[in-house]
JSON list of C-alpha atoms in Angstrom, two decimals:
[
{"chain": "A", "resi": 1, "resn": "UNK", "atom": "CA", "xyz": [-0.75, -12.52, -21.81]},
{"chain": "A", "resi": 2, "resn": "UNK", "atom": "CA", "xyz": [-1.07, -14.61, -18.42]},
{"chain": "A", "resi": 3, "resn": "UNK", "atom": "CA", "xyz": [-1.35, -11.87, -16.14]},
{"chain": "A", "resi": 4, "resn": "UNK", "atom": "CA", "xyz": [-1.68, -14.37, -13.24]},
{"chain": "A", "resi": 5, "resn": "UNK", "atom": "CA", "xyz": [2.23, -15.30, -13.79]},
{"chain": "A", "resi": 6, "resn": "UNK", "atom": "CA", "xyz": [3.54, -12.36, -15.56]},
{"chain": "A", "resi": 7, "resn": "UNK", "atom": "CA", "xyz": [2.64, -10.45, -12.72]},
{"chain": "A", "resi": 8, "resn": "UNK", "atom": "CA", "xyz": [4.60, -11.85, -9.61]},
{"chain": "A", "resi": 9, "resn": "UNK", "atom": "CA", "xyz": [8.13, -11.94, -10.05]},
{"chain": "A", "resi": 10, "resn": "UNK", "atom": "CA", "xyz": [10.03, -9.32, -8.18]},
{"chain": "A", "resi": 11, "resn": "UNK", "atom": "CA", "xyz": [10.56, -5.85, -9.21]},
{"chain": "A", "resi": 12, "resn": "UNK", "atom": "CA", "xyz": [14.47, -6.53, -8.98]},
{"chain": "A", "resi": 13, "resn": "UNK", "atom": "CA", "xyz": [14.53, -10.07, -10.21]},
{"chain": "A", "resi": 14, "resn": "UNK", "atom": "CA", "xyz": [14.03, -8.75, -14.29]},
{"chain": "A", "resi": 15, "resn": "UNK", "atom": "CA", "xyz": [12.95, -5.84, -16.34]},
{"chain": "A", "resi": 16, "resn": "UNK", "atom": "CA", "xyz": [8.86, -5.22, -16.21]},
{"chain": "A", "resi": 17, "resn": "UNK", "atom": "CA", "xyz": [7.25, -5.32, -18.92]},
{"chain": "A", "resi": 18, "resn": "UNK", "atom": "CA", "xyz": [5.62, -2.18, -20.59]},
{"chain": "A", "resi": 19, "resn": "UNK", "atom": "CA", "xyz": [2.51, -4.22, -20.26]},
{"chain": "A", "resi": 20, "resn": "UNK", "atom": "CA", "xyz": [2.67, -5.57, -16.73]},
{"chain": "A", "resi": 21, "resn": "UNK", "atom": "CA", "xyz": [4.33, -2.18, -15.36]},
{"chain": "A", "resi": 22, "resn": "UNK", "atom": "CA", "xyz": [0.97, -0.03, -16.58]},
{"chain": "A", "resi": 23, "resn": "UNK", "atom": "CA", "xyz": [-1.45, -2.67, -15.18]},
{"chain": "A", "resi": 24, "resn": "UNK", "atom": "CA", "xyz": [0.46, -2.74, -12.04]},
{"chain": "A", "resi": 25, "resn": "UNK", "atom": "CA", "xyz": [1.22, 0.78, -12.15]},
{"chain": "A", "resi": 26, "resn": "UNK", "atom": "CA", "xyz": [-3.10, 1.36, -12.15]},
{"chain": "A", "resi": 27, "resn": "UNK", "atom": "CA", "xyz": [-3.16, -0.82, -8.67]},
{"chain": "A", "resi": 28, "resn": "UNK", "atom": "CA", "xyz": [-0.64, 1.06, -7.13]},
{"chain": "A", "resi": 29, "resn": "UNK", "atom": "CA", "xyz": [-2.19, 3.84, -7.76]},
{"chain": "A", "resi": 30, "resn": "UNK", "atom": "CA", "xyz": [-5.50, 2.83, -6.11]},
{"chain": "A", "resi": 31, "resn": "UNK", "atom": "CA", "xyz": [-3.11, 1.94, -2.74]},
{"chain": "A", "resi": 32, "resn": "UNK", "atom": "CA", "xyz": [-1.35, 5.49, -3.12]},
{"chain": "A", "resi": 33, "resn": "UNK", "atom": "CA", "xyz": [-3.70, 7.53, -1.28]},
{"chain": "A", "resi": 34, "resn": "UNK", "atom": "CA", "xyz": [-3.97, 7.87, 2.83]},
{"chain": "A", "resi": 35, "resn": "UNK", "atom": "CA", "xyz": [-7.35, 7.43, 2.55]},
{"chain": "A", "resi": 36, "resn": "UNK", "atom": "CA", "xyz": [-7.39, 4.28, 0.82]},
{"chain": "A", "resi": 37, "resn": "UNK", "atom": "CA", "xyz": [-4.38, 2.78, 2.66]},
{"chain": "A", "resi": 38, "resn": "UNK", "atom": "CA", "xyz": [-6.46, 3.45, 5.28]},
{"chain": "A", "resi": 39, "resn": "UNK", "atom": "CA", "xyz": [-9.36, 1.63, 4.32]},
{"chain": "A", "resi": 40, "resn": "UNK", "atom": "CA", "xyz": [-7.79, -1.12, 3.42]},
{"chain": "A", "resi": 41, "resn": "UNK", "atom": "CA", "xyz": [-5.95, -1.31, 6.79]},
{"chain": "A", "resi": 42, "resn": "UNK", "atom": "CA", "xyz": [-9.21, -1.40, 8.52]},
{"chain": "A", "resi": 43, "resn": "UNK", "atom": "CA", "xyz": [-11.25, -3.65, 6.44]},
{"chain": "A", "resi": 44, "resn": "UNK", "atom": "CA", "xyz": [-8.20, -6.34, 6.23]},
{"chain": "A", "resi": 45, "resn": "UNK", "atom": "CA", "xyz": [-7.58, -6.10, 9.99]},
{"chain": "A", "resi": 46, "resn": "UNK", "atom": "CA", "xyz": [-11.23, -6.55, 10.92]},
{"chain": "A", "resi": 47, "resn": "UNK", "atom": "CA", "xyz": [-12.21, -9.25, 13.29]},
{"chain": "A", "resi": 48, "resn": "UNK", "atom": "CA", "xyz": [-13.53, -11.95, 10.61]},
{"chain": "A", "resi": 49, "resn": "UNK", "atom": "CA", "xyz": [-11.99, -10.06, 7.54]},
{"chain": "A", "resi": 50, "resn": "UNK", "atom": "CA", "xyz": [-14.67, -7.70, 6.69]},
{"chain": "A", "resi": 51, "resn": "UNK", "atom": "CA", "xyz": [-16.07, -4.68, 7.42]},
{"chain": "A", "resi": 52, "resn": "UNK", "atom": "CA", "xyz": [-19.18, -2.90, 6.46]},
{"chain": "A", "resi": 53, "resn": "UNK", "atom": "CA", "xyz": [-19.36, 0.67, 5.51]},
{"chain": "A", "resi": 54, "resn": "UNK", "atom": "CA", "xyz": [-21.13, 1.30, 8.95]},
{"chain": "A", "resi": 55, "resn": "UNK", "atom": "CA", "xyz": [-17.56, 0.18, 10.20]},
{"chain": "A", "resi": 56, "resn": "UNK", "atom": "CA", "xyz": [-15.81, 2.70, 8.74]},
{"chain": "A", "resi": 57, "resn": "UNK", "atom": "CA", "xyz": [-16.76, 5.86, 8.34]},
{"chain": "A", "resi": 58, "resn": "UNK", "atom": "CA", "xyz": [-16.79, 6.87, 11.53]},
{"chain": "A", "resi": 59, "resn": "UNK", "atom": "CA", "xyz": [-12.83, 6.85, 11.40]},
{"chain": "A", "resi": 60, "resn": "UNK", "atom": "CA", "xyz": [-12.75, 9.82, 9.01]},
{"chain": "A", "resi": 61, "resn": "UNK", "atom": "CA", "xyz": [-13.51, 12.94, 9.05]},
{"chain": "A", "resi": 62, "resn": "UNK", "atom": "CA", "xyz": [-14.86, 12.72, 5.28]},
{"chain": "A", "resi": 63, "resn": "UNK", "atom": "CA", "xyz": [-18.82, 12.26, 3.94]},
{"chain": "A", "resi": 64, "resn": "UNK", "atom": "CA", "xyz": [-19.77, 8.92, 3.48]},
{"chain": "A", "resi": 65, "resn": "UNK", "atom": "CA", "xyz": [-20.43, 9.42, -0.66]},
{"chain": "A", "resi": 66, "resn": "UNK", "atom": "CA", "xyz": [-16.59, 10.33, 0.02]},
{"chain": "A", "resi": 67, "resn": "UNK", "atom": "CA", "xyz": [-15.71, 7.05, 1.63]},
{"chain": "A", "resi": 68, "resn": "UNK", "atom": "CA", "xyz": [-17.43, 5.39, -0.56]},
{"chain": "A", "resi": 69, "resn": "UNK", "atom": "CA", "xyz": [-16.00, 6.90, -3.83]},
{"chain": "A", "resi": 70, "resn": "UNK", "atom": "CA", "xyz": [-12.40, 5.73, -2.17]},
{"chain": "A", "resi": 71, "resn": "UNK", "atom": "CA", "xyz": [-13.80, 1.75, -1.67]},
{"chain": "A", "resi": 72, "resn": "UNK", "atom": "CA", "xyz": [-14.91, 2.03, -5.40]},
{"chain": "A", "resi": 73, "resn": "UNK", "atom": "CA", "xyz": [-11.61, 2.73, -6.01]},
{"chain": "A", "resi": 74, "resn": "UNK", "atom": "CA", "xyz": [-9.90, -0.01, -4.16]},
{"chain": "A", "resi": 75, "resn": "UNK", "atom": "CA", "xyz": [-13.23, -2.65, -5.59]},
{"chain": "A", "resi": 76, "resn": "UNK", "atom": "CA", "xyz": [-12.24, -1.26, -9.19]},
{"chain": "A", "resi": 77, "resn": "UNK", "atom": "CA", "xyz": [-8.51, -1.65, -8.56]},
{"chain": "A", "resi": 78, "resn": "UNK", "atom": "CA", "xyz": [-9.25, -5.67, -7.69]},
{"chain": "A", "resi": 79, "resn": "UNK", "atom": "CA", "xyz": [-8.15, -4.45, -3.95]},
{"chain": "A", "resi": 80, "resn": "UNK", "atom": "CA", "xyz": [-11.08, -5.47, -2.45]},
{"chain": "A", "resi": 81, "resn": "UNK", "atom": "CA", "xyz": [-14.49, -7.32, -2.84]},
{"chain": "A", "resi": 82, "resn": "UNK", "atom": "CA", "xyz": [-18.13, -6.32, -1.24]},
{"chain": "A", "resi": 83, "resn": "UNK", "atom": "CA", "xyz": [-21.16, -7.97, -0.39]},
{"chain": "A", "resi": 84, "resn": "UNK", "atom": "CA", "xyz": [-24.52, -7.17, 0.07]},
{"chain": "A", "resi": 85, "resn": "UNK", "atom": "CA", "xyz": [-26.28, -9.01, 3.10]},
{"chain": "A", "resi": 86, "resn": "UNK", "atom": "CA", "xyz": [-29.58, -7.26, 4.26]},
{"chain": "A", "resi": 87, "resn": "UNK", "atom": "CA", "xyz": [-28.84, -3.33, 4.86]},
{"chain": "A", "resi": 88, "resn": "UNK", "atom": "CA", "xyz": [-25.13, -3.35, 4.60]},
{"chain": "A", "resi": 89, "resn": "UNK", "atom": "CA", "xyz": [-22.44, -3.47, 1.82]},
{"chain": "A", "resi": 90, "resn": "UNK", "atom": "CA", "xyz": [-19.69, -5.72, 3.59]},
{"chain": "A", "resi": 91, "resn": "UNK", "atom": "CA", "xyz": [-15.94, -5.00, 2.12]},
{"chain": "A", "resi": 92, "resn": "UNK", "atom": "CA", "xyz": [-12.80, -7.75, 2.37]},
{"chain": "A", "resi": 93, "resn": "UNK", "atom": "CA", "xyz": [-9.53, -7.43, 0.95]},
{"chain": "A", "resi": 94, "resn": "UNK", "atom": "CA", "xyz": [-8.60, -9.93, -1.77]},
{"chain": "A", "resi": 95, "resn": "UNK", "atom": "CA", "xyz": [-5.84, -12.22, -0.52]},
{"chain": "A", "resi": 96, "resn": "UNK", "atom": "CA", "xyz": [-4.37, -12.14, -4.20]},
{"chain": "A", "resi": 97, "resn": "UNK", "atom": "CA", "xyz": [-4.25, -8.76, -5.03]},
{"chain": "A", "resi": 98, "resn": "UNK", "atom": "CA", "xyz": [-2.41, -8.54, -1.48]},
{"chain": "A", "resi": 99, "resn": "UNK", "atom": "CA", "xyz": [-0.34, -11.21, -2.09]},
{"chain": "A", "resi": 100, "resn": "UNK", "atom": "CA", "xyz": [0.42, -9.76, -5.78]},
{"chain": "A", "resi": 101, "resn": "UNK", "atom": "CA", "xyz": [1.98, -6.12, -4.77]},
{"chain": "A", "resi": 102, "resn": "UNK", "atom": "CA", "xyz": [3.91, -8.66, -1.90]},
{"chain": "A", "resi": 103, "resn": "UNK", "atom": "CA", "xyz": [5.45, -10.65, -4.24]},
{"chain": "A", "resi": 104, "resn": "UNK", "atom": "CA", "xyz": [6.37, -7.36, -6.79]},
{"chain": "A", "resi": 105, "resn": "UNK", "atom": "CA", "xyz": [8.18, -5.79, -3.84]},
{"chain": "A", "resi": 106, "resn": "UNK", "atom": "CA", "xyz": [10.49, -8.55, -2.69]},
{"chain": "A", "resi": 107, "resn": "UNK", "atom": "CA", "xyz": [14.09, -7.50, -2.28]},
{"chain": "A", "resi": 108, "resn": "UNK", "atom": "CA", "xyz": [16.50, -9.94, -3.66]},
{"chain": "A", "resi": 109, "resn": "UNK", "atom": "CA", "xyz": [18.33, -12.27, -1.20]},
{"chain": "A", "resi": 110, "resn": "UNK", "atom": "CA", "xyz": [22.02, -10.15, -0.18]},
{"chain": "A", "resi": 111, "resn": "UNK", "atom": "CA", "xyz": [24.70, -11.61, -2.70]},
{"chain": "A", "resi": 112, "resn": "UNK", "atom": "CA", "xyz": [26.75, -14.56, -1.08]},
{"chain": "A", "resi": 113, "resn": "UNK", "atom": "CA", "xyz": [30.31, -12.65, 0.03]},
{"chain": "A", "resi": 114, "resn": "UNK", "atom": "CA", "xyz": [32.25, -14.75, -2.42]},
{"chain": "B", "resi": 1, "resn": "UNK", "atom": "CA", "xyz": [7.29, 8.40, 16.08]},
{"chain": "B", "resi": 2, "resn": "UNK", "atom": "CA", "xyz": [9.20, 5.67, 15.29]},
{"chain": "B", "resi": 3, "resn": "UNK", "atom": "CA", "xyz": [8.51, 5.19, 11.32]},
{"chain": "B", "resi": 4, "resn": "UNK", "atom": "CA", "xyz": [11.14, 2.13, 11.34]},
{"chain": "B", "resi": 5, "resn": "UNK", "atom": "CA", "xyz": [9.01, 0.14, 13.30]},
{"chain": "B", "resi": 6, "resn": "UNK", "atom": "CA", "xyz": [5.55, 2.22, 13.07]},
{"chain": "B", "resi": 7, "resn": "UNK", "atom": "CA", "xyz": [5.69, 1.29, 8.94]},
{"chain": "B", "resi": 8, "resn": "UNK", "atom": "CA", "xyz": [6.41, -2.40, 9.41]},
{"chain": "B", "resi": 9, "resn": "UNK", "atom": "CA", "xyz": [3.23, -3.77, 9.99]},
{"chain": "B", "resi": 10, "resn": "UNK", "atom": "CA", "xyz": [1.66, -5.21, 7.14]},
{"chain": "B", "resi": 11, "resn": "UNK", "atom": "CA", "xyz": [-1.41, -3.57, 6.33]},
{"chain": "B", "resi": 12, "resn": "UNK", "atom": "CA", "xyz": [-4.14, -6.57, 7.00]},
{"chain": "B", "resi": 13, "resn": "UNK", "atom": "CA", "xyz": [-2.69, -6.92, 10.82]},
{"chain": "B", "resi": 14, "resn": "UNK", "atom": "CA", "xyz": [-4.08, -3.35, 12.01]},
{"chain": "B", "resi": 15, "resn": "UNK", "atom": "CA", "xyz": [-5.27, -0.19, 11.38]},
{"chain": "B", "resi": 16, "resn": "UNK", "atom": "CA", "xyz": [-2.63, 1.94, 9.95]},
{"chain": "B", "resi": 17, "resn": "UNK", "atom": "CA", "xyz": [-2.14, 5.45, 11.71]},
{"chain": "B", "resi": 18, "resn": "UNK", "atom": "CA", "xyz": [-3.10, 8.41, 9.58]},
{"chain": "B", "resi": 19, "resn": "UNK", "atom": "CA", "xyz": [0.61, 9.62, 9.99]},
{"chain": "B", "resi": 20, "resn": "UNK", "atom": "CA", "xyz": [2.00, 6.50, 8.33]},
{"chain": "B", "resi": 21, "resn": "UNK", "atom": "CA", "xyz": [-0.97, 6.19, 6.20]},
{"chain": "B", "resi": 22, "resn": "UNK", "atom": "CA", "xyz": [0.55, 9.78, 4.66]},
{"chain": "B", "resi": 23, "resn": "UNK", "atom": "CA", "xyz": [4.20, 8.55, 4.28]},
{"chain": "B", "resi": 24, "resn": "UNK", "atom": "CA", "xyz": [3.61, 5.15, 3.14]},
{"chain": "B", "resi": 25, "resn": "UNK", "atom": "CA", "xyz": [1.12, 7.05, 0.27]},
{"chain": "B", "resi": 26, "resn": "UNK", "atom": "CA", "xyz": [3.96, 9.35, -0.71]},
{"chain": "B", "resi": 27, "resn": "UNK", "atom": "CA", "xyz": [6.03, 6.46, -1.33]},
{"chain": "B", "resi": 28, "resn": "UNK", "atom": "CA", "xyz": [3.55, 4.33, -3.57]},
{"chain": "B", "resi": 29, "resn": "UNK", "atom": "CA", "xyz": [2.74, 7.62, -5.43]},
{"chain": "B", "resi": 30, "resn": "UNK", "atom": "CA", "xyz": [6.23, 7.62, -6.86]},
{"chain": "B", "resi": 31, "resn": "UNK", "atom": "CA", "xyz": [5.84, 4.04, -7.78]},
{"chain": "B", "resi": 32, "resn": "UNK", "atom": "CA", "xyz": [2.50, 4.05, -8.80]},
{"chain": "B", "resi": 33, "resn": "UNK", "atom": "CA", "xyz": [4.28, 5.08, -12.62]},
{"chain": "B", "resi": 34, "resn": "UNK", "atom": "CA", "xyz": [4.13, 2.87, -15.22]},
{"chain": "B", "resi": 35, "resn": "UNK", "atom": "CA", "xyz": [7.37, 4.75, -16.46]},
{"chain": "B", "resi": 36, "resn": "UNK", "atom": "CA", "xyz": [8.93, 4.10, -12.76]},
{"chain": "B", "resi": 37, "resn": "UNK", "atom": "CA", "xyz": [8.67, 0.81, -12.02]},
{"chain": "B", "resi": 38, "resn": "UNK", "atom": "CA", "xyz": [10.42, -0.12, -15.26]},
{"chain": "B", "resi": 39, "resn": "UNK", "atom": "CA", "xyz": [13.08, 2.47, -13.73]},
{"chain": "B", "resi": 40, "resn": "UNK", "atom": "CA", "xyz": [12.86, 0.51, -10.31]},
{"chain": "B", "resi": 41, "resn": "UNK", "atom": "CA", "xyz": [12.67, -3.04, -12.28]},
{"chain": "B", "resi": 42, "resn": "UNK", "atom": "CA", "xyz": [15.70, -2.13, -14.66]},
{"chain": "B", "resi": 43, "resn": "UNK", "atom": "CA", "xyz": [17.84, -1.00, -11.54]},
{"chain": "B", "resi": 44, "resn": "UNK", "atom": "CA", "xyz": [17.20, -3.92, -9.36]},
{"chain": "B", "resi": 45, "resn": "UNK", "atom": "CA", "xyz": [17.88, -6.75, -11.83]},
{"chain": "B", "resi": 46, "resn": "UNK", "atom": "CA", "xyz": [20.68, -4.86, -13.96]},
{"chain": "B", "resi": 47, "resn": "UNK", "atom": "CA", "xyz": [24.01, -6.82, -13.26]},
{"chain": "B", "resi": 48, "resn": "UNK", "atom": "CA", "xyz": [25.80, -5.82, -9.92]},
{"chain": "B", "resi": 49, "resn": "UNK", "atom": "CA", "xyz": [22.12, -4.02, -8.64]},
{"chain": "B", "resi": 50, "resn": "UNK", "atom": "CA", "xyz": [23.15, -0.74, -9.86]},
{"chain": "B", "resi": 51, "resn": "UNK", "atom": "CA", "xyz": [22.70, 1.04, -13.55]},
{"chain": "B", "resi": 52, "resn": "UNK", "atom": "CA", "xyz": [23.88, 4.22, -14.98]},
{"chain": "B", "resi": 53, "resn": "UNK", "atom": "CA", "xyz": [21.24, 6.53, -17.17]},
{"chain": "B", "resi": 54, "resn": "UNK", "atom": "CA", "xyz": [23.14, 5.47, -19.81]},
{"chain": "B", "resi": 55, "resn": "UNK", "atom": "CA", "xyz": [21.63, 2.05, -18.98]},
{"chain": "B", "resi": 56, "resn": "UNK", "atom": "CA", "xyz": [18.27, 2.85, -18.66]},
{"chain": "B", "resi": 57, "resn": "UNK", "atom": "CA", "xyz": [17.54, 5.83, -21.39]},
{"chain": "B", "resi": 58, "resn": "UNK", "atom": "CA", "xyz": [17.50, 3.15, -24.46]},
{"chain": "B", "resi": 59, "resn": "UNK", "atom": "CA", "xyz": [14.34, 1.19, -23.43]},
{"chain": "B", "resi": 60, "resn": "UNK", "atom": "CA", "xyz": [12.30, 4.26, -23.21]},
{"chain": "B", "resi": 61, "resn": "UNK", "atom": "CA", "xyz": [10.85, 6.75, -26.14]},
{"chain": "B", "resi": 62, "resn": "UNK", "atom": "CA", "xyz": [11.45, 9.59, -23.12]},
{"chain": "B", "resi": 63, "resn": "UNK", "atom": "CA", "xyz": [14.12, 12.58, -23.55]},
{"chain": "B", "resi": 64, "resn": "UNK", "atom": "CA", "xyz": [16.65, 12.16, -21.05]},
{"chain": "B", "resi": 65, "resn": "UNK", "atom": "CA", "xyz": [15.43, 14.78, -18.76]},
{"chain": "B", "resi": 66, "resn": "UNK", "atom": "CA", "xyz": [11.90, 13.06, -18.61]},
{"chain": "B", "resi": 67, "resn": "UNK", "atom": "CA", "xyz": [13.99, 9.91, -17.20]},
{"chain": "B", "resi": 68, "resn": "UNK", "atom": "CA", "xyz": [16.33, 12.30, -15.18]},
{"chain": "B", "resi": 69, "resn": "UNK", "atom": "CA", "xyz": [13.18, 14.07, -13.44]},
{"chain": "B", "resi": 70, "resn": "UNK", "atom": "CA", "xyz": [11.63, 10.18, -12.54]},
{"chain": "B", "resi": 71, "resn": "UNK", "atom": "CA", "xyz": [14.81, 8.89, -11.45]},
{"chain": "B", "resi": 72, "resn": "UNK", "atom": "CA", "xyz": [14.67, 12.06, -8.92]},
{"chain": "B", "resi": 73, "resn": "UNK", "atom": "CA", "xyz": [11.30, 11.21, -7.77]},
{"chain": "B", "resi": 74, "resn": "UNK", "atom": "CA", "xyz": [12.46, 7.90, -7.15]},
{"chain": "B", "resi": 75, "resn": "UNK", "atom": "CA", "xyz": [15.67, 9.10, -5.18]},
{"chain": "B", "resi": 76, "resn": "UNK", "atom": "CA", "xyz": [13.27, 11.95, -3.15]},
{"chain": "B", "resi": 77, "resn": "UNK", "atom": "CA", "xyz": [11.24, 8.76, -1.98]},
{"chain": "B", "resi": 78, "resn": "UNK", "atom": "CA", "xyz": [13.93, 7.23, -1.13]},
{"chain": "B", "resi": 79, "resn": "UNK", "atom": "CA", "xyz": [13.68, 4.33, -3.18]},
{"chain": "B", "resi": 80, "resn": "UNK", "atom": "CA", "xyz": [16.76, 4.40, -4.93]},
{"chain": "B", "resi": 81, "resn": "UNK", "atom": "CA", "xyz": [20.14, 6.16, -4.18]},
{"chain": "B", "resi": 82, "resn": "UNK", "atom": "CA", "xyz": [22.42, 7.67, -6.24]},
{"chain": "B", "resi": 83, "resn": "UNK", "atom": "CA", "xyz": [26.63, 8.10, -6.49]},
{"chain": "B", "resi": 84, "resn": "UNK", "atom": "CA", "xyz": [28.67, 10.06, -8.95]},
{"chain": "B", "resi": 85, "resn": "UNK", "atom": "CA", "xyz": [31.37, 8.38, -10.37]},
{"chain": "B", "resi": 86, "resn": "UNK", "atom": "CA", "xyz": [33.25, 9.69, -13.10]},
{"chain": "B", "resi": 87, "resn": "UNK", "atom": "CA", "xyz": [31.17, 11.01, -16.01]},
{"chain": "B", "resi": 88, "resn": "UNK", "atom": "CA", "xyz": [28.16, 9.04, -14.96]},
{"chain": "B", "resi": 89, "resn": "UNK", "atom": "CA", "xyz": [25.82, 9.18, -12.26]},
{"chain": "B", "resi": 90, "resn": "UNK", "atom": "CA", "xyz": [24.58, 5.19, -11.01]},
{"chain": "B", "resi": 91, "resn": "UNK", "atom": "CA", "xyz": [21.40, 4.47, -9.06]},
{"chain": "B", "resi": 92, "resn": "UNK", "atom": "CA", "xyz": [20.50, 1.73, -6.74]},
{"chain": "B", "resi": 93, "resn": "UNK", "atom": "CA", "xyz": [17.51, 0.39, -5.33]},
{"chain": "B", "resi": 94, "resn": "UNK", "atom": "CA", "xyz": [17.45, 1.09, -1.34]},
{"chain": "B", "resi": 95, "resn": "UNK", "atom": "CA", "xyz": [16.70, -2.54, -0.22]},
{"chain": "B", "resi": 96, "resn": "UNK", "atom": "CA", "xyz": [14.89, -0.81, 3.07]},
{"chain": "B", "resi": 97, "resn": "UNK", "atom": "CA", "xyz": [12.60, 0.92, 1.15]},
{"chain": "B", "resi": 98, "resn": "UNK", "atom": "CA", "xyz": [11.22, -2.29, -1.17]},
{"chain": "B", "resi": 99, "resn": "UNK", "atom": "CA", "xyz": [11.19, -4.45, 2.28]},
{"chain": "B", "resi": 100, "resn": "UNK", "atom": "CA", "xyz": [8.86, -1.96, 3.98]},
{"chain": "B", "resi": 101, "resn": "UNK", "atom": "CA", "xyz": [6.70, -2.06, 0.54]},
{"chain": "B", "resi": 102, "resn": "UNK", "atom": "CA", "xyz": [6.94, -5.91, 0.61]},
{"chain": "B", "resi": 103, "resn": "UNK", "atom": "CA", "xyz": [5.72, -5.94, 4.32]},
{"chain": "B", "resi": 104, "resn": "UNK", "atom": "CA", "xyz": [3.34, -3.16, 4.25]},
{"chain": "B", "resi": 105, "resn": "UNK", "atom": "CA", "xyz": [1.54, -6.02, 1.53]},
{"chain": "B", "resi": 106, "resn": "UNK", "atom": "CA", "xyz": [1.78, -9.35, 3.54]},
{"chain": "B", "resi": 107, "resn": "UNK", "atom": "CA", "xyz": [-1.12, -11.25, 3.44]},
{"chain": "B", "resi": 108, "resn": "UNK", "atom": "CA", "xyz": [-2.41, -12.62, 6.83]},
{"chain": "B", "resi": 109, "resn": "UNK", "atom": "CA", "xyz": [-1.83, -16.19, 7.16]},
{"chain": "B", "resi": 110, "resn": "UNK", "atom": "CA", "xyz": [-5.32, -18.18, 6.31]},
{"chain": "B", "resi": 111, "resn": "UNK", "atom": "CA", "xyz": [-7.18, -18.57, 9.67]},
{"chain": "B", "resi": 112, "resn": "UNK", "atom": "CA", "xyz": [-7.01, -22.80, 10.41]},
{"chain": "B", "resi": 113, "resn": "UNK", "atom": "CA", "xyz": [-10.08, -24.09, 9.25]},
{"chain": "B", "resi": 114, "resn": "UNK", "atom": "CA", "xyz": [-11.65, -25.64, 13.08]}
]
């Protein structure tokens, strides 16, 4: 299966496959948590595209094993990717996996009034 | 609050608010279902945009009140709506509802390489 294509035609342009609706269904998942959304808000909108965990924990009112148990998630789910560089663990979010959840949610152009 | 244009941001642009972060969550949680995006899927691209159950219980080894209870979490997150007519109930997607999930994912542009 070519996930890569499979994956990004609209949700209302044809039926998902059983296949492509669990795999999708997994990354959705990841993204379906305030937490996480949250996260991924903060790294994404961070000057340069990255943050490191030092940027983000102080946002939350959670332990920092916590926050990072909810970046595994999002790293596991494909969301986003980390770096090491010296002391820090720096986080971006993958442009494709973005793009991907875009493309599944695109409404269908209105009908022509024919 | 206004959630209509609090939502609309797409999540790389800036930090989501916790508030939003918690009602854009409850919304991927219902589609974060392998089960319900082939609901979602089978609504959106069946003939005329809507589909009766009668459409949608034949793909699925599921009892019909296993479809009717995720066609209800679909309608409670407002994803789809739903009108009696005659013996059948139909269901359509809410066009709002995918364009704030198509949004929410919008990549950022890439920055101009100078």
């Amino acid at each position: 299966m070519n996930a890569t294509t499979a994956c990004c035609a609209p949700i209302v342009r044809e039926p998902i496959s059983p296949a492509d609706a669990a795999e999708l269904a997994a990354a959705l998942k990841a993204v379906a948590d305030p937490v996480r959304l949250r996260l991924l808000s903060m790294i994404g909108s961070h000057p340069g595209g990255e943050a490191c965990v030092c940027d983000l924990t102080g946002a939350f009112d959670l332990s920092a094993p916590t926050i990072s148990h909810h970046l595994k998630t999002l790293r596991v789910a494909g969301l986003i990717d980390s770096e090491r560089r010296g002391t820090w663990v720096y986080y971006r979010v993958v442009p494709s996996a973005l793009a991907r959840l875009n493309t599944l949610f695109t409404p269908l152009a209105e009908p022509a009034n024919v």
